[in-house]
Amino acid sequence: VPERKTFHFKPFVVPKELQKNLPYKDKPKVKSVTEGGNALERVAVVLEEPEKEKVNLVQMMRVVQKEKHRKMKEKVIQRVRAHRAECRKNELKQLKRQKELKKRICKALTRMKKPQAKA
């Protein structure tokens, strides 16, 4: 009995026209060789003392920068909230003034109409 060759399937390919219509979660993701590589195949990087210090310094600077950015963002959010509250107050004042003005106008109109009704 002759030995059969093992059949190797071609990788599944989705045509680009169909990919355009797919939602992001269903689109095929292309993994790079390094991303999908085995952990044992990677080369271990051993840093010397000066290099370690530099890496630590850069890392600390990144942390400080992120913290600054976070604080700044928080300040902006606070400022926006305060501004919106101020705008709401102003709108309420304006509505109150308009309501009061309408009241006065309506009262004046009713006063003007009353003498005509008596006559």
PDB file of C-alpha atoms in Angstrom:
ATOM      1  CA  VAL A   1       0.000   0.000   0.000  1.00  0.00           C
ATOM      2  CA  PRO A   2       1.570   3.298  -1.063  1.00  0.00           C
ATOM      3  CA  GLU A   3       1.910   6.004   1.605  1.00  0.00           C
ATOM      4  CA  ARG A   4      -0.332   9.059   1.163  1.00  0.00           C
ATOM      5  CA  LYS A   5       1.162  12.523   1.364  1.00  0.00           C
ATOM      6  CA  THR A   6      -0.129  14.672   4.180  1.00  0.00           C
ATOM      7  CA  PHE A   7      -2.328  17.412   2.854  1.00  0.00           C
ATOM      8  CA  HIS A   8      -1.418  20.945   3.931  1.00  0.00           C
ATOM      9  CA  PHE A   9      -4.276  23.402   3.716  1.00  0.00           C
ATOM     10  CA  LYS A  10      -3.570  26.853   2.356  1.00  0.00           C
ATOM     11  CA  PRO A  11      -4.093  29.631   4.870  1.00  0.00           C
ATOM     12  CA  PHE A  12      -7.632  31.001   4.857  1.00  0.00           C
ATOM     13  CA  VAL A  13      -7.776  34.214   2.821  1.00  0.00           C
ATOM     14  CA  VAL A  14     -10.653  36.683   2.949  1.00  0.00           C
ATOM     15  CA  PRO A  15     -10.942  38.807  -0.205  1.00  0.00           C
ATOM     16  CA  LYS A  16     -10.265  42.515   0.323  1.00  0.00           C
ATOM     17  CA  GLU A  17     -13.706  43.478  -0.967  1.00  0.00           C
ATOM     18  CA  LEU A  18     -15.310  41.377   1.767  1.00  0.00           C
ATOM     19  CA  GLN A  19     -12.857  42.644   4.393  1.00  0.00           C
ATOM     20  CA  LYS A  20     -14.037  46.206   3.792  1.00  0.00           C
ATOM     21  CA  ASN A  21     -17.580  45.250   4.803  1.00  0.00           C
ATOM     22  CA  LEU A  22     -16.587  43.281   7.913  1.00  0.00           C
ATOM     23  CA  PRO A  23     -16.617  44.883  11.374  1.00  0.00           C
ATOM     24  CA  TYR A  24     -13.195  45.402  12.938  1.00  0.00           C
ATOM     25  CA  LYS A  25     -13.466  42.464  15.353  1.00  0.00           C
ATOM     26  CA  ASP A  26     -14.046  40.028  12.465  1.00  0.00           C
ATOM     27  CA  LYS A  27     -11.319  41.349  10.155  1.00  0.00           C
ATOM     28  CA  PRO A  28      -8.288  39.061   9.867  1.00  0.00           C
ATOM     29  CA  LYS A  29      -5.378  40.348  11.920  1.00  0.00           C
ATOM     30  CA  VAL A  30      -1.864  40.062  10.544  1.00  0.00           C
ATOM     31  CA  LYS A  31       0.602  39.114  13.254  1.00  0.00           C
ATOM     32  CA  SER A  32       4.236  40.022  12.777  1.00  0.00           C
ATOM     33  CA  VAL A  33       6.899  37.349  13.114  1.00  0.00           C
ATOM     34  CA  THR A  34       8.211  38.820  16.373  1.00  0.00           C
ATOM     35  CA  GLU A  35       4.738  39.128  17.897  1.00  0.00           C
ATOM     36  CA  GLY A  36       3.807  35.513  17.315  1.00  0.00           C
ATOM     37  CA  GLY A  37       7.308  34.201  18.041  1.00  0.00           C
ATOM     38  CA  ASN A  38       8.136  31.719  20.762  1.00  0.00           C
ATOM     39  CA  ALA A  39       9.412  33.083  24.078  1.00  0.00           C
ATOM     40  CA  LEU A  40      12.326  30.633  23.990  1.00  0.00           C
ATOM     41  CA  GLU A  41      13.466  31.923  20.597  1.00  0.00           C
ATOM     42  CA  ARG A  42      13.793  35.483  21.856  1.00  0.00           C
ATOM     43  CA  VAL A  43      17.212  36.751  22.831  1.00  0.00           C
ATOM     44  CA  ALA A  44      17.592  37.784  26.456  1.00  0.00           C
ATOM     45  CA  VAL A  45      18.886  41.337  26.777  1.00  0.00           C
ATOM     46  CA  VAL A  46      21.165  41.892  29.751  1.00  0.00           C
ATOM     47  CA  LEU A  47      21.823  45.543  30.463  1.00  0.00           C
ATOM     48  CA  GLU A  48      24.964  46.817  32.084  1.00  0.00           C
ATOM     49  CA  GLU A  49      24.790  49.170  35.049  1.00  0.00           C
ATOM     50  CA  PRO A  50      25.017  52.502  33.139  1.00  0.00           C
ATOM     51  CA  GLU A  51      22.423  51.290  30.634  1.00  0.00           C
ATOM     52  CA  LYS A  52      20.121  50.194  33.459  1.00  0.00           C
ATOM     53  CA  GLU A  53      20.388  53.636  35.024  1.00  0.00           C
ATOM     54  CA  LYS A  54      19.533  55.292  31.705  1.00  0.00           C
ATOM     55  CA  VAL A  55      16.543  53.015  31.164  1.00  0.00           C
ATOM     56  CA  ASN A  56      15.318  53.661  34.716  1.00  0.00           C
ATOM     57  CA  LEU A  57      15.732  57.418  34.246  1.00  0.00           C
ATOM     58  CA  VAL A  58      13.768  57.375  30.984  1.00  0.00           C
ATOM     59  CA  GLN A  59      11.072  55.253  32.603  1.00  0.00           C
ATOM     60  CA  MET A  60      10.791  57.661  35.543  1.00  0.00           C
ATOM     61  CA  MET A  61      10.559  60.597  33.138  1.00  0.00           C
ATOM     62  CA  ARG A  62       7.725  58.840  31.306  1.00  0.00           C
ATOM     63  CA  VAL A  63       5.892  58.284  34.581  1.00  0.00           C
ATOM     64  CA  VAL A  64       6.303  61.963  35.509  1.00  0.00           C
ATOM     65  CA  GLN A  65       5.100  63.027  32.052  1.00  0.00           C
ATOM     66  CA  LYS A  66       2.040  60.762  32.264  1.00  0.00           C
ATOM     67  CA  GLU A  67       1.211  62.108  35.715  1.00  0.00           C
ATOM     68  CA  LYS A  68       1.542  65.697  34.457  1.00  0.00           C
ATOM     69  CA  HIS A  69      -0.693  64.898  31.510  1.00  0.00           C
ATOM     70  CA  ARG A  70      -3.280  63.267  33.770  1.00  0.00           C
ATOM     71  CA  LYS A  71      -3.321  66.258  36.141  1.00  0.00           C
ATOM     72  CA  MET A  72      -3.612  68.698  33.253  1.00  0.00           C
ATOM     73  CA  LYS A  73      -6.504  66.710  31.804  1.00  0.00           C
ATOM     74  CA  GLU A  74      -8.210  66.702  35.202  1.00  0.00           C
ATOM     75  CA  LYS A  75      -7.794  70.496  35.466  1.00  0.00           C
ATOM     76  CA  VAL A  76      -9.325  70.955  32.022  1.00  0.00           C
ATOM     77  CA  ILE A  77     -12.271  68.755  32.982  1.00  0.00           C
ATOM     78  CA  GLN A  78     -12.775  70.773  36.192  1.00  0.00           C
ATOM     79  CA  ARG A  79     -12.611  74.041  34.237  1.00  0.00           C
ATOM     80  CA  VAL A  80     -15.143  72.784  31.693  1.00  0.00           C
ATOM     81  CA  ARG A  81     -17.514  71.681  34.464  1.00  0.00           C
ATOM     82  CA  ALA A  82     -17.244  75.082  36.147  1.00  0.00           C
ATOM     83  CA  HIS A  83     -17.850  76.851  32.831  1.00  0.00           C
ATOM     84  CA  ARG A  84     -20.918  74.727  32.091  1.00  0.00           C
ATOM     85  CA  ALA A  85     -22.312  75.430  35.557  1.00  0.00           C
ATOM     86  CA  GLU A  86     -21.760  79.167  35.008  1.00  0.00           C
ATOM     87  CA  CYS A  87     -23.488  78.959  31.620  1.00  0.00           C
ATOM     88  CA  ARG A  88     -26.446  77.153  33.190  1.00  0.00           C
ATOM     89  CA  LYS A  89     -26.735  79.884  35.849  1.00  0.00           C
ATOM     90  CA  ASN A  90     -26.683  82.587  33.186  1.00  0.00           C
ATOM     91  CA  GLU A  91     -29.312  80.769  31.123  1.00  0.00           C
ATOM     92  CA  LEU A  92     -31.576  80.418  34.160  1.00  0.00           C
ATOM     93  CA  LYS A  93     -31.187  84.147  34.932  1.00  0.00           C
ATOM     94  CA  GLN A  94     -32.005  85.009  31.337  1.00  0.00           C
ATOM     95  CA  LEU A  95     -35.069  82.744  31.335  1.00  0.00           C
ATOM     96  CA  LYS A  96     -36.236  84.305  34.602  1.00  0.00           C
ATOM     97  CA  ARG A  97     -35.859  87.816  33.142  1.00  0.00           C
ATOM     98  CA  GLN A  98     -37.750  86.814  30.000  1.00  0.00           C
ATOM     99  CA  LYS A  99     -40.535  85.267  32.073  1.00  0.00           C
ATOM    100  CA  GLU A 100     -40.792  88.426  34.183  1.00  0.00           C
ATOM    101  CA  LEU A 101     -40.889  90.588  31.056  1.00  0.00           C
ATOM    102  CA  LYS A 102     -43.643  88.438  29.531  1.00  0.00           C
ATOM    103  CA  LYS A 103     -45.624  88.745  32.768  1.00  0.00           C
ATOM    104  CA  ARG A 104     -45.367  92.546  32.687  1.00  0.00           C
ATOM    105  CA  ILE A 105     -46.372  92.676  29.034  1.00  0.00           C
ATOM    106  CA  CYS A 106     -49.380  90.423  29.620  1.00  0.00           C
ATOM    107  CA  LYS A 107     -50.478  92.518  32.622  1.00  0.00           C
ATOM    108  CA  ALA A 108     -50.178  95.700  30.584  1.00  0.00           C
ATOM    109  CA  LEU A 109     -52.194  94.164  27.747  1.00  0.00           C
ATOM    110  CA  THR A 110     -54.965  93.035  30.109  1.00  0.00           C
ATOM    111  CA  ARG A 111     -55.100  96.537  31.638  1.00  0.00           C
ATOM    112  CA  MET A 112     -55.447  98.037  28.185  1.00  0.00           C
ATOM    113  CA  LYS A 113     -58.252  95.612  27.258  1.00  0.00           C
ATOM    114  CA  LYS A 114     -60.309  96.092  30.473  1.00  0.00           C
ATOM    115  CA  PRO A 115     -61.562  99.647  29.750  1.00  0.00           C
ATOM    116  CA  GLN A 116     -62.678  98.547  26.282  1.00  0.00           C
ATOM    117  CA  ALA A 117     -64.691  95.678  27.759  1.00  0.00           C
ATOM    118  CA  LYS A 118     -66.582  98.036  30.157  1.00  0.00           C
ATOM    119  CA  ALA A 119     -67.553 100.489  27.446  1.00  0.00           C
TER     120      ALA A 119
END
